[in-house]
Coordinates of C-alpha atoms and ligand atoms in Angstrom, one line a residue:
Chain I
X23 CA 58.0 175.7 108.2
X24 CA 55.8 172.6 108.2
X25 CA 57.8 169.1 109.3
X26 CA 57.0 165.9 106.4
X27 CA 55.0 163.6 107.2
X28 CA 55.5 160.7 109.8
X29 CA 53.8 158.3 111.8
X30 CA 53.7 159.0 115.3
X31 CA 53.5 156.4 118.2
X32 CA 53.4 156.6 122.2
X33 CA 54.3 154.0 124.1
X34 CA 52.9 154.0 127.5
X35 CA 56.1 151.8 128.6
X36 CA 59.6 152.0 128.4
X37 CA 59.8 148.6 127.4
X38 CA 56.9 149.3 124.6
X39 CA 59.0 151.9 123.8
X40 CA 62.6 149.9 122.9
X41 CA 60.5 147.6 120.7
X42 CA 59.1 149.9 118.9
X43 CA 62.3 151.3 118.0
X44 CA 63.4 147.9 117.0
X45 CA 60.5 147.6 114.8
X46 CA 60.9 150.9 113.5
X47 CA 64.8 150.6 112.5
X48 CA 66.1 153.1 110.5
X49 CA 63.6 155.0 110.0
X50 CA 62.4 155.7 114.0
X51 CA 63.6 158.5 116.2
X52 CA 62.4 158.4 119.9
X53 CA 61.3 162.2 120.3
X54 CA 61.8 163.5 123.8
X55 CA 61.7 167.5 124.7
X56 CA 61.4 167.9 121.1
X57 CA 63.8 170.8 120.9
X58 CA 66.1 169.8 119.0
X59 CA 64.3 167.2 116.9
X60 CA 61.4 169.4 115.7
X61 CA 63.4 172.6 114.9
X62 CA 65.6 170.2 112.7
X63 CA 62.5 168.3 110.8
X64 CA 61.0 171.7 110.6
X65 CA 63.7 172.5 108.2
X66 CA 63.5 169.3 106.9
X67 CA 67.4 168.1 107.8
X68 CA 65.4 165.3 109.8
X69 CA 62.7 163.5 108.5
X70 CA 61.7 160.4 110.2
X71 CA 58.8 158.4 109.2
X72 CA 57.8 157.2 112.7
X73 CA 58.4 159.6 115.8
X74 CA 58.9 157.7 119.5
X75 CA 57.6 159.9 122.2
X76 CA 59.1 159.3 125.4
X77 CA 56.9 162.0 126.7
X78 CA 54.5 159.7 128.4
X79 CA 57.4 157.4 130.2
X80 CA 56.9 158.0 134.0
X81 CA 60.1 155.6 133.9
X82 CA 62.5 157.6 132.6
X83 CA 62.0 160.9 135.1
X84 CA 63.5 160.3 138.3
X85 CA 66.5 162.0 140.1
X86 CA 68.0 159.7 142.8
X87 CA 70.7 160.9 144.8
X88 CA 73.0 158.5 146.9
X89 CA 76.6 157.3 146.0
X90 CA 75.9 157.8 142.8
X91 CA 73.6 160.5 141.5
X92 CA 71.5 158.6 139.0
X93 CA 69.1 160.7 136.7
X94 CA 66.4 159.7 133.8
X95 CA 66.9 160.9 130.6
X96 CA 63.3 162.2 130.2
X97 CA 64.6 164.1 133.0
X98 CA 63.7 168.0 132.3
X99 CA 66.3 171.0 132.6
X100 CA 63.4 172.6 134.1
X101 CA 63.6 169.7 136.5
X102 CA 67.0 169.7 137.4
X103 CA 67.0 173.4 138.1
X104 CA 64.2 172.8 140.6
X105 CA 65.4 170.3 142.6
X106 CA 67.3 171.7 145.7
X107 CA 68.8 167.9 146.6
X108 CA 70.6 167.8 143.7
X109 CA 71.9 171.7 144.1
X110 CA 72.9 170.4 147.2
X111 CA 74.6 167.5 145.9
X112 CA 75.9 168.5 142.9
X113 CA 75.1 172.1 142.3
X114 CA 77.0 172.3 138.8
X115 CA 74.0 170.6 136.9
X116 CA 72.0 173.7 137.9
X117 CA 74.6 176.2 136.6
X118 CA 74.8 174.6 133.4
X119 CA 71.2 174.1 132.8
X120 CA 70.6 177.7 133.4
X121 CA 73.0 178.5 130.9
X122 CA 70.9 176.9 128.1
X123 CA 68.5 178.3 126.0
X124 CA 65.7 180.0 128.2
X125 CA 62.8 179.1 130.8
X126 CA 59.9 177.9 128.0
X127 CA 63.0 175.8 126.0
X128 CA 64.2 174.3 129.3
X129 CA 60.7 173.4 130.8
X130 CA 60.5 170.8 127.7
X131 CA 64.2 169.7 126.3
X132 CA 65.5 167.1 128.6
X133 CA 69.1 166.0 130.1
X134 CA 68.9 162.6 127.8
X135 CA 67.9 164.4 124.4
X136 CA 70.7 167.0 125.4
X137 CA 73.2 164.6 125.4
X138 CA 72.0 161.8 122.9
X139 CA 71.5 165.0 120.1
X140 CA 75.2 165.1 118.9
X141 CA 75.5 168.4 118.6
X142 CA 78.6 169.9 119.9
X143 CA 76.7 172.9 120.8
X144 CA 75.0 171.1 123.8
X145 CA 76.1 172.3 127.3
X146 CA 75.1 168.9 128.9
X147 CA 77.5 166.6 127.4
X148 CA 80.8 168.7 128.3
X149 CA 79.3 168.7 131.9
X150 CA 79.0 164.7 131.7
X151 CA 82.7 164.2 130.6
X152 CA 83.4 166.1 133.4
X153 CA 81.7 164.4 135.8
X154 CA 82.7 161.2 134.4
X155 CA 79.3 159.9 134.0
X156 CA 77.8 157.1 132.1
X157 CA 74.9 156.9 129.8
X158 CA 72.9 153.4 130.7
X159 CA 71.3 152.4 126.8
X160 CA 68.8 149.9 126.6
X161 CA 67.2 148.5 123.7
X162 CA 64.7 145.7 123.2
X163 CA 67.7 143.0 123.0
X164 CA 69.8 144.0 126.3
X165 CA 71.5 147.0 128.2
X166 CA 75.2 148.3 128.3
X167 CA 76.9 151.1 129.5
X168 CA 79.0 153.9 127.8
X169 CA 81.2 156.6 128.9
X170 CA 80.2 160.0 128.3
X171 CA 84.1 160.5 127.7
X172 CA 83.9 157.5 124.7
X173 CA 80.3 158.6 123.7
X174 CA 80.9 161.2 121.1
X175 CA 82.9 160.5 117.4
X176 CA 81.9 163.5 115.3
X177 CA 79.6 166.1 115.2
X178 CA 75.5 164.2 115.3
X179 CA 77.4 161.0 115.1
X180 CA 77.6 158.9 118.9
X181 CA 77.6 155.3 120.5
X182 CA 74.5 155.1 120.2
X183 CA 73.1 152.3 117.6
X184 CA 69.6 151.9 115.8
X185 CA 66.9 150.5 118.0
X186 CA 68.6 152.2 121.4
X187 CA 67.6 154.5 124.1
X188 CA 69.5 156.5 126.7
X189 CA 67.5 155.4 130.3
X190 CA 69.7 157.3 132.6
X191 CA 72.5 159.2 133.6
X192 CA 74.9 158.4 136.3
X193 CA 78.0 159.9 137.7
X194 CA 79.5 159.5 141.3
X195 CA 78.5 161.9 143.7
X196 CA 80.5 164.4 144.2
X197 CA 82.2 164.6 147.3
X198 CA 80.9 167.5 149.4
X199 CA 82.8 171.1 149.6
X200 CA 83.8 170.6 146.2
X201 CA 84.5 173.4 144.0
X202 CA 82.9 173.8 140.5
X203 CA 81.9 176.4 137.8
X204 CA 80.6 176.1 134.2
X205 CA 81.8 179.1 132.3
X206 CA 80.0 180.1 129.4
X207 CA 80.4 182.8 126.2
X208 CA 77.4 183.3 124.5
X209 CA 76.4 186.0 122.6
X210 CA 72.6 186.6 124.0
X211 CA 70.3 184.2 125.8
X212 CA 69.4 181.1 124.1
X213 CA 72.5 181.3 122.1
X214 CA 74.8 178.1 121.5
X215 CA 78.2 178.9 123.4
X216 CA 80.5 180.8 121.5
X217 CA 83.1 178.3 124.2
X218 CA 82.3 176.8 127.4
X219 CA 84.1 175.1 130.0
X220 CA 83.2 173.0 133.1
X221 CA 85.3 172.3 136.1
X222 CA 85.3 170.8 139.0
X223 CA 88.1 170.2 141.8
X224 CA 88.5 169.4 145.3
X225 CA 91.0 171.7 147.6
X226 CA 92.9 170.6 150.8
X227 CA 95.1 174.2 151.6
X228 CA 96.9 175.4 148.5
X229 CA 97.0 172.1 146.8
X230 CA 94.5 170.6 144.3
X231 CA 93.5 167.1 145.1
X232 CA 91.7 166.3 142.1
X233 CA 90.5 168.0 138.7
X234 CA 88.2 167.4 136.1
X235 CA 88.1 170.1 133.3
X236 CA 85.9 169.7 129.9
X237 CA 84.7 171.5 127.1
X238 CA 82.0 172.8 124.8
X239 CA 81.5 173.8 121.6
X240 CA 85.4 174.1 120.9
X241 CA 85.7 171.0 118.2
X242 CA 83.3 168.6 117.0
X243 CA 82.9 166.8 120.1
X244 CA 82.7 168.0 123.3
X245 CA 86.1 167.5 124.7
X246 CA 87.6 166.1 127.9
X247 CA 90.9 167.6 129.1
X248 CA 92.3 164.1 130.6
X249 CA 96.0 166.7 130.7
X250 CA 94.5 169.2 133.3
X251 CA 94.2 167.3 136.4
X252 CA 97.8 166.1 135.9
X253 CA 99.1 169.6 136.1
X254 CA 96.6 171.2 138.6
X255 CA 97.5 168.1 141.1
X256 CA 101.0 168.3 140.5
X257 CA 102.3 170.8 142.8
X258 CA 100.8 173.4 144.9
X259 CA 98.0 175.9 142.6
X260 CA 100.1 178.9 141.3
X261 CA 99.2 181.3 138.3
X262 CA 101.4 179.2 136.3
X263 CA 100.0 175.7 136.8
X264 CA 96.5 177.5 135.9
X265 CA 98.3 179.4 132.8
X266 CA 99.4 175.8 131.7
X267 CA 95.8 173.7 132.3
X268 CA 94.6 176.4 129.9
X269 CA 97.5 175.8 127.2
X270 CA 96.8 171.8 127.4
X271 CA 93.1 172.7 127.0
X272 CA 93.6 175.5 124.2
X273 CA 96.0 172.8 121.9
X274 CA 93.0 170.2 121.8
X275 CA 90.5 172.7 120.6
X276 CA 89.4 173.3 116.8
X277 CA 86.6 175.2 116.7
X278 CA 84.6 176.1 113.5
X279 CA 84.9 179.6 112.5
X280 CA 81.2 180.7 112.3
X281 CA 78.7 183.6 113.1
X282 CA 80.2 183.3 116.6
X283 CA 84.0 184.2 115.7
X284 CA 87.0 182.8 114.1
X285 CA 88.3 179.6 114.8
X286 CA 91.0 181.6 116.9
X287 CA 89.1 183.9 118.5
X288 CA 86.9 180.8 119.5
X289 CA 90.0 178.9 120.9
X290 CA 91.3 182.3 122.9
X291 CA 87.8 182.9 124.0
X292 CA 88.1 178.6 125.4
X293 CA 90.7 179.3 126.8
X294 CA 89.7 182.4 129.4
X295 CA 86.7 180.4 129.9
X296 CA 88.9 177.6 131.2
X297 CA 90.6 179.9 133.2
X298 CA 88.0 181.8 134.6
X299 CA 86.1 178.0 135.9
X300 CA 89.2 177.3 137.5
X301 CA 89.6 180.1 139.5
X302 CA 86.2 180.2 140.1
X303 CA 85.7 176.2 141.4
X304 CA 88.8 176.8 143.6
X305 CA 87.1 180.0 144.8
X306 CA 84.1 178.2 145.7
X307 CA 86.1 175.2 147.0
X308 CA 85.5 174.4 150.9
X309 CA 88.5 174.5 151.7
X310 CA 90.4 177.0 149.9
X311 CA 92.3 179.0 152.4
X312 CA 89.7 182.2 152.2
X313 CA 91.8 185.1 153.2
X314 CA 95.3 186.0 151.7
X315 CA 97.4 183.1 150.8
X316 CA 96.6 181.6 147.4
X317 CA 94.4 184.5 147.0
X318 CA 97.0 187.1 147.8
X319 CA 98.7 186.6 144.6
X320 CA 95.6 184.7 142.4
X321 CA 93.7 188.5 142.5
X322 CA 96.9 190.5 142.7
Chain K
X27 CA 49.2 160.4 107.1
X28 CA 45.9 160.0 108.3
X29 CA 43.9 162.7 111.1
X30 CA 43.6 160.8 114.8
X31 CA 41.3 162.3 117.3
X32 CA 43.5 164.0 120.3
X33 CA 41.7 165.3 123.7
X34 CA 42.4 168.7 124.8
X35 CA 41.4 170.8 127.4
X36 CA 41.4 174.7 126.1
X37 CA 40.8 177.7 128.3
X38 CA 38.8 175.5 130.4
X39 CA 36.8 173.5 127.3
X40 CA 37.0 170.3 126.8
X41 CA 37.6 169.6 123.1
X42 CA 38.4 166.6 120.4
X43 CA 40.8 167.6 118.0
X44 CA 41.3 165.9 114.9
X45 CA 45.0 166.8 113.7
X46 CA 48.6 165.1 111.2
X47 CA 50.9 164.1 113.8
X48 CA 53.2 166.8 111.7
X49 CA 50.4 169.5 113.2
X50 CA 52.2 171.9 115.0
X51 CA 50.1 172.9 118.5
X52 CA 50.6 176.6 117.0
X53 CA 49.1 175.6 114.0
X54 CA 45.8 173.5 115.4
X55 CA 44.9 177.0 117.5
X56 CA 45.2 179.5 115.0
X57 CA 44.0 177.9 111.9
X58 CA 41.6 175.0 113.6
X59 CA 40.6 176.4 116.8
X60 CA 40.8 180.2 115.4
X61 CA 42.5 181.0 118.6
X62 CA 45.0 183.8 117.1
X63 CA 46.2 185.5 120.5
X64 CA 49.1 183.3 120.2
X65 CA 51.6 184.6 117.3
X66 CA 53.9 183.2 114.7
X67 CA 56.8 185.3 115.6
X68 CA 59.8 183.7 114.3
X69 CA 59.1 180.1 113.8
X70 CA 62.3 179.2 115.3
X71 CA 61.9 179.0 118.9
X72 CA 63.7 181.8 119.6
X73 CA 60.9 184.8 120.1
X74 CA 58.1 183.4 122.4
X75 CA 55.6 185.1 120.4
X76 CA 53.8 181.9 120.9
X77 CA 54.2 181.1 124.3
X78 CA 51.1 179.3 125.7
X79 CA 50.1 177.6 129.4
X80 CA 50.7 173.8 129.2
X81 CA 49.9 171.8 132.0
X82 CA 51.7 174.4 134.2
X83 CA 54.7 174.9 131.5
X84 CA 55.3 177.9 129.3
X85 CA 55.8 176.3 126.3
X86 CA 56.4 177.7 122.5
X87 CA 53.5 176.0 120.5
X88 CA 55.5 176.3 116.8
X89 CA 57.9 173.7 118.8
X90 CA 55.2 171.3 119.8
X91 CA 53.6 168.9 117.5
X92 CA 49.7 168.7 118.7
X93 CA 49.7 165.4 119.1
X94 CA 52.6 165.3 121.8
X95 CA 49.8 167.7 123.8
X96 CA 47.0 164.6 123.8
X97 CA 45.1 164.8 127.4
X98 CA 47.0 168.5 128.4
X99 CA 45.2 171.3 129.8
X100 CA 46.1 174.4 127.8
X101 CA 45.3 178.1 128.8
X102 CA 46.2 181.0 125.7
X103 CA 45.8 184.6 126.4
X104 CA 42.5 184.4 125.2
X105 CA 41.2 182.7 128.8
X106 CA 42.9 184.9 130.7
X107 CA 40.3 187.7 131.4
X108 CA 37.2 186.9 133.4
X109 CA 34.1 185.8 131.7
X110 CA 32.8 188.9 132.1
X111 CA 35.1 190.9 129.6
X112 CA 37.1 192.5 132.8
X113 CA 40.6 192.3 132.3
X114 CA 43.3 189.3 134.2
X115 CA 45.1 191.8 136.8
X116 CA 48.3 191.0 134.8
X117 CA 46.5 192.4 131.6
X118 CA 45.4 195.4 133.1
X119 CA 48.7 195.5 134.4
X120 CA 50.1 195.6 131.0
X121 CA 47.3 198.2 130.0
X122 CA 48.1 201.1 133.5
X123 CA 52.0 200.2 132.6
X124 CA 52.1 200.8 128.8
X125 CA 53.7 197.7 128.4
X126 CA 53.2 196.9 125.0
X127 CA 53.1 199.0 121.6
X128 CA 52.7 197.0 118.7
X129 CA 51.3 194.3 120.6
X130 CA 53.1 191.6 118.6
X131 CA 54.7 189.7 121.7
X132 CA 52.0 190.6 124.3
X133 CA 50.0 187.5 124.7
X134 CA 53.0 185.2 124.4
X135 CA 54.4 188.2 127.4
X136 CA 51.5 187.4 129.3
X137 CA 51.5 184.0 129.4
X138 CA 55.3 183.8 130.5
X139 CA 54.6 186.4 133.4
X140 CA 51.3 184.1 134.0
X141 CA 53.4 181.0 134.5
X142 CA 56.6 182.8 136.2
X143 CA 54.0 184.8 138.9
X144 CA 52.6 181.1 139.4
X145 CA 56.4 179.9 140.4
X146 CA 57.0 182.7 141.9
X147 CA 54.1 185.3 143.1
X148 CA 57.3 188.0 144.3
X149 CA 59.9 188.6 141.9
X150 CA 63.0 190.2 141.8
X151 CA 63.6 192.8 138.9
X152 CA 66.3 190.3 137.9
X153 CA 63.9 187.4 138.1
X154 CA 61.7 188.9 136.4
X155 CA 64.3 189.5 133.7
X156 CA 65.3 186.3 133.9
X157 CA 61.5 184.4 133.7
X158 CA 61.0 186.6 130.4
X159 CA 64.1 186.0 128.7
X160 CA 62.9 183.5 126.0
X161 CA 60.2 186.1 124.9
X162 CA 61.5 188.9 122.7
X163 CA 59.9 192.5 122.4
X164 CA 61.1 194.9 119.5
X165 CA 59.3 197.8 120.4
X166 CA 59.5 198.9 124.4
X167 CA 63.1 197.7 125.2
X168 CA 61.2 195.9 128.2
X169 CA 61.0 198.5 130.7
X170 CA 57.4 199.4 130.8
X171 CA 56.7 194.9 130.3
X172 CA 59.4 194.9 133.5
X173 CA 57.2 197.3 135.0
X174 CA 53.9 195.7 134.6
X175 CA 55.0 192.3 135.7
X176 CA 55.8 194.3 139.1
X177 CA 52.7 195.8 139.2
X178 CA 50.8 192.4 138.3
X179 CA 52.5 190.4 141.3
X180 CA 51.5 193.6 143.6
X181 CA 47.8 193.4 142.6
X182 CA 47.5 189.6 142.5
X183 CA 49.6 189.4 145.8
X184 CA 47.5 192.1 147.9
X185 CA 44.5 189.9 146.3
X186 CA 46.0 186.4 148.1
X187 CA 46.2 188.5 150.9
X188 CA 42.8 189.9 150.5
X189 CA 41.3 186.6 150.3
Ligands
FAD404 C1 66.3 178.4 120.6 C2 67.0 177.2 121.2 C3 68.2 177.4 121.9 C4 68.9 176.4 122.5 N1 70.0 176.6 123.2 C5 70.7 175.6 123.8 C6 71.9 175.8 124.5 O1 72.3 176.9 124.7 N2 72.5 174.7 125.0 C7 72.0 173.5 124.8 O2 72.7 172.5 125.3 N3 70.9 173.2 124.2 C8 70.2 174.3 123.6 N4 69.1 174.0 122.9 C9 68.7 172.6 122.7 C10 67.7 172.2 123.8 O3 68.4 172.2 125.1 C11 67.2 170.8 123.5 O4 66.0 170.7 124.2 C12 68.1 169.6 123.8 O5 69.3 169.7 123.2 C13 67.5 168.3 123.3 O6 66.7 167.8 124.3 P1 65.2 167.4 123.9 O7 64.7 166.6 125.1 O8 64.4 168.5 123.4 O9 65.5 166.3 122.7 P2 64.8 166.0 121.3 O10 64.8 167.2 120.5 O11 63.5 165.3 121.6 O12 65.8 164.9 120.8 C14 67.1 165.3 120.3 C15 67.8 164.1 119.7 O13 68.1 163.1 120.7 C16 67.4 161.9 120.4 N5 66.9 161.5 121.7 C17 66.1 162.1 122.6 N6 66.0 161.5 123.8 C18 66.8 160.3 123.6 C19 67.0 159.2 124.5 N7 66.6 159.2 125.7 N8 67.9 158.3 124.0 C20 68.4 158.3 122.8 N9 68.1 159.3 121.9 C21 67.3 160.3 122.3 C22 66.3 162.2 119.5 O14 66.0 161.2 118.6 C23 66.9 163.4 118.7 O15 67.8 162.9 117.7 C24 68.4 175.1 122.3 C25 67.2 174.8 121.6 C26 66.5 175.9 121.0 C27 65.3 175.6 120.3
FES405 S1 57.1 181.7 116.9 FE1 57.5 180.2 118.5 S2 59.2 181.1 119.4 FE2 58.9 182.5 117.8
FES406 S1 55.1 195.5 121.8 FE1 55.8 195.3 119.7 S2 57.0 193.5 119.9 FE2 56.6 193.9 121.9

């Protein structure tokens, strides 16, 4: 499979970079890991006539962890697994990135392709929703700021306008002794989740003090479950209150019915996934009561 | 569109390529560079048949277009043995282990367990599983390629030690 022809550029500067996209209008495409674009022009779904690599931008790799963890969108999978701070600080980003595709994949596709690509398929973007992060875009004319949860519209189709670049990724750090899990079905490695979920929550005894559950690969967008924290906060953590985060998550999915299942199986399958990160991220929670209590009757 | 001149560094030569920016790096070493250890397996991404060393990266070369690799050092399974013919100790490895039949997926192997003995000289079974799980094998159901990873990081290992 041989891509069509295109013009290729490399900018040695991020700001070289934003006006060549200008320049380049509809027909530019900043490349980044590659591994989504080049499996896609190699079928010829995507044919751009001039290709942006953001593979020389020292500017746009960085990880910097303090109130907020902020994170450049050249930023490798390969590098987020590596670095212990943010495990420390935030040890869901490794999860999830292990979850995609496998090592050569990861040590090229990036965190800002990942969630810029559109795909539903991509574990990042669930992962940003629930986090709550925002995606700083530049372009040659100015900078703004976008919610992951308002970033997506439809399957490949985003915020993002002609001419602009994803910089950086930034969410709040989380606060420490937080629980979290991403949960996700796939059929082998490398596979595209059959359904995925992340969560994260905090735990004071028995009681949830605040939720954040979101989803993958279960509609055309990823999908934030705004529902689930009401009902996990709302009174003390019981198999019921878990039983009905999964029912609000389960009636906002619509997957496709595809090699991976039917549309319901996909939607059951969401729906143990939510359950599973739940328990999980409470497991994991500092300060879950370890010994009987909650767990008593959450195992028995 | 028209050839430009790209620098690369191949098993330790220092080259000028002239390649389409729509040349996949897979392409420029079998076909221009008649380096054919690396394979087309799949053409997907999905097999690692033609995993190569990128400036310490495994990466698949039918997923790379040449002229993203301007400046890199490259290593392919053909500069892994010594210059005298004797066998890289994870080759040999491969060889005392029987870890390979067909052959098909044994330099893009070799290369992953390269790169993943670099990253870590001691793995696990599991890591070891792990480190090769974007390189696919039809033939020995991984056991005896398992195996010979083991009994590479033994040999290089007792070398570091040696040395
Ligand atoms: C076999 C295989 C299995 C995979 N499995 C998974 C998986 O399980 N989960 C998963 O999440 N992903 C998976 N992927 C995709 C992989 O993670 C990609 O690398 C990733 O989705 C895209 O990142 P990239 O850096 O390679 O982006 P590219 O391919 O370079 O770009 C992707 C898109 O984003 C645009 N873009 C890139 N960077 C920016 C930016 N900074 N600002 C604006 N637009 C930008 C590009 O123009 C392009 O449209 C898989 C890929 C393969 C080949
Ligand atoms: S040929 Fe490159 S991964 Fe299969
Ligand atoms: S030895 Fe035949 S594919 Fe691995």
């Amino acid at each position: 499979m041989i891509p069509g022809d295109f013009d290729y550029l490399r900018p040695k500067t991020k700001s070289e970079a934003l006006v060549m996209l200008r320049d380049g209008g509809d027909e530019a495409r900043p490349i980044a890991g590659g591994h989504s674009l080049i499996p896609m022009m190699k079928l010829r779904m995507a044919a751009p006539e001039k290709v942006v690599d953001l593979g020389g931008l020292a500017d746009l790799k960085h990880i910097s962890i303090e109130k907020d963890i902020t994170i450049g969108a050249a930023t490798t999978q390969h590098q987020l697994i590596e670095s212990g701070a943010l495990f420390d600080a935030c040890p869901i980003l490794r999860e999830t990135a292990l979850l995609i595709a496998d090592p050569q994949i990861r040590y090229c596709g990036t965190l800002g392709g990942n969630v810029a690509n559109g795909d539903p398929g991509n574990d990042m973007p669930a992962l940003m929703q629930c986090l709550d992060a925002s995606y700083i875009i530049e372009s040659a004319s100015g900078k703004r700021e976008i919610k992951a949860r308002d970033f997506y519209h439809a399957a490949y189709f985003t915020a993002l306008e002609t001419g602009e670049l994803i910089t950086a990724i930034r969410f709040k750090t989380p606060e420490a002794g937080h629980g979290y899990s991403y949960q996700k079905l796939k059929r082998k490695v490398g596979d595209y989740a059959t359904a995925a979920a992340a969560v994260t929550l905090s735990m004071s005894e028995d009681n949830v003090t605040g939720a954040s559950v979101a989803l993958t690969n279960l509609a055309d967008t990823p999908l934030y479950v705004a529902e689930a924290a009401d009902i996990l906060t709302s009174s003390p953590l019981s198999a019921d209150t878990i039983k009905e985060a999964v029912k609000a998550a389960e009636a906002m999915m619509a997957p496709a019915a595809d090699g991976r299942g039917s549309s319901e199986y996909r939607t059951r399958m969401g729906g143990v996934m939510v359950q599973r990160a739940i328990e999980a991220a409470v497991e994991r929670a500092d300060k879950t009561p370890k010994k009987g209590g909650l767990f008593g009757w959450l195992r028995g | 569109m028209a050839k430009r001149l790209i620098k690369l560094t191949v098993n330790g030569d220092e080259m000028e390529v002239a390649v389409e920016p729509r040349d996949l790096l897979i392409h420029t070493l079998r076909e221009q560079l008649e380096l054919t250890g690396a394979h087309i397996g799949c053409d997907t991404s999905h097999c690692g048949a033609c995993t190569v060393d990128l400036d310490g990266r495994s990466v698949k070369s039918c997923t790379m277009f040449t002229v993203q690799a301007d400046g890199a050092e490259i290593t392919t399974v053909e500069g892994m043995a010594h210059p005298d013919g004797t066998l890289h100790a994870i080759q040999e490895a491969f060889r005392q282990m029987h870890g390979l039949q067909c052959g098909f997926c044994t330099p893009g192997m070799i290369m992953r367990a390269h790169r993943l003995l670099q990253e870590n000289p001691t793995p696990t079974e599991e890591e070891i599983r792990w480190g090769i799980s974007g390189n696919l094998c039809r033939c020995t159901g991984y056991q005896n390629i398992v195996k010979a990873v083991q009994l590479a990081s033994e040999t290089l290992s007792q070398k570091v030690a040696a040395e």
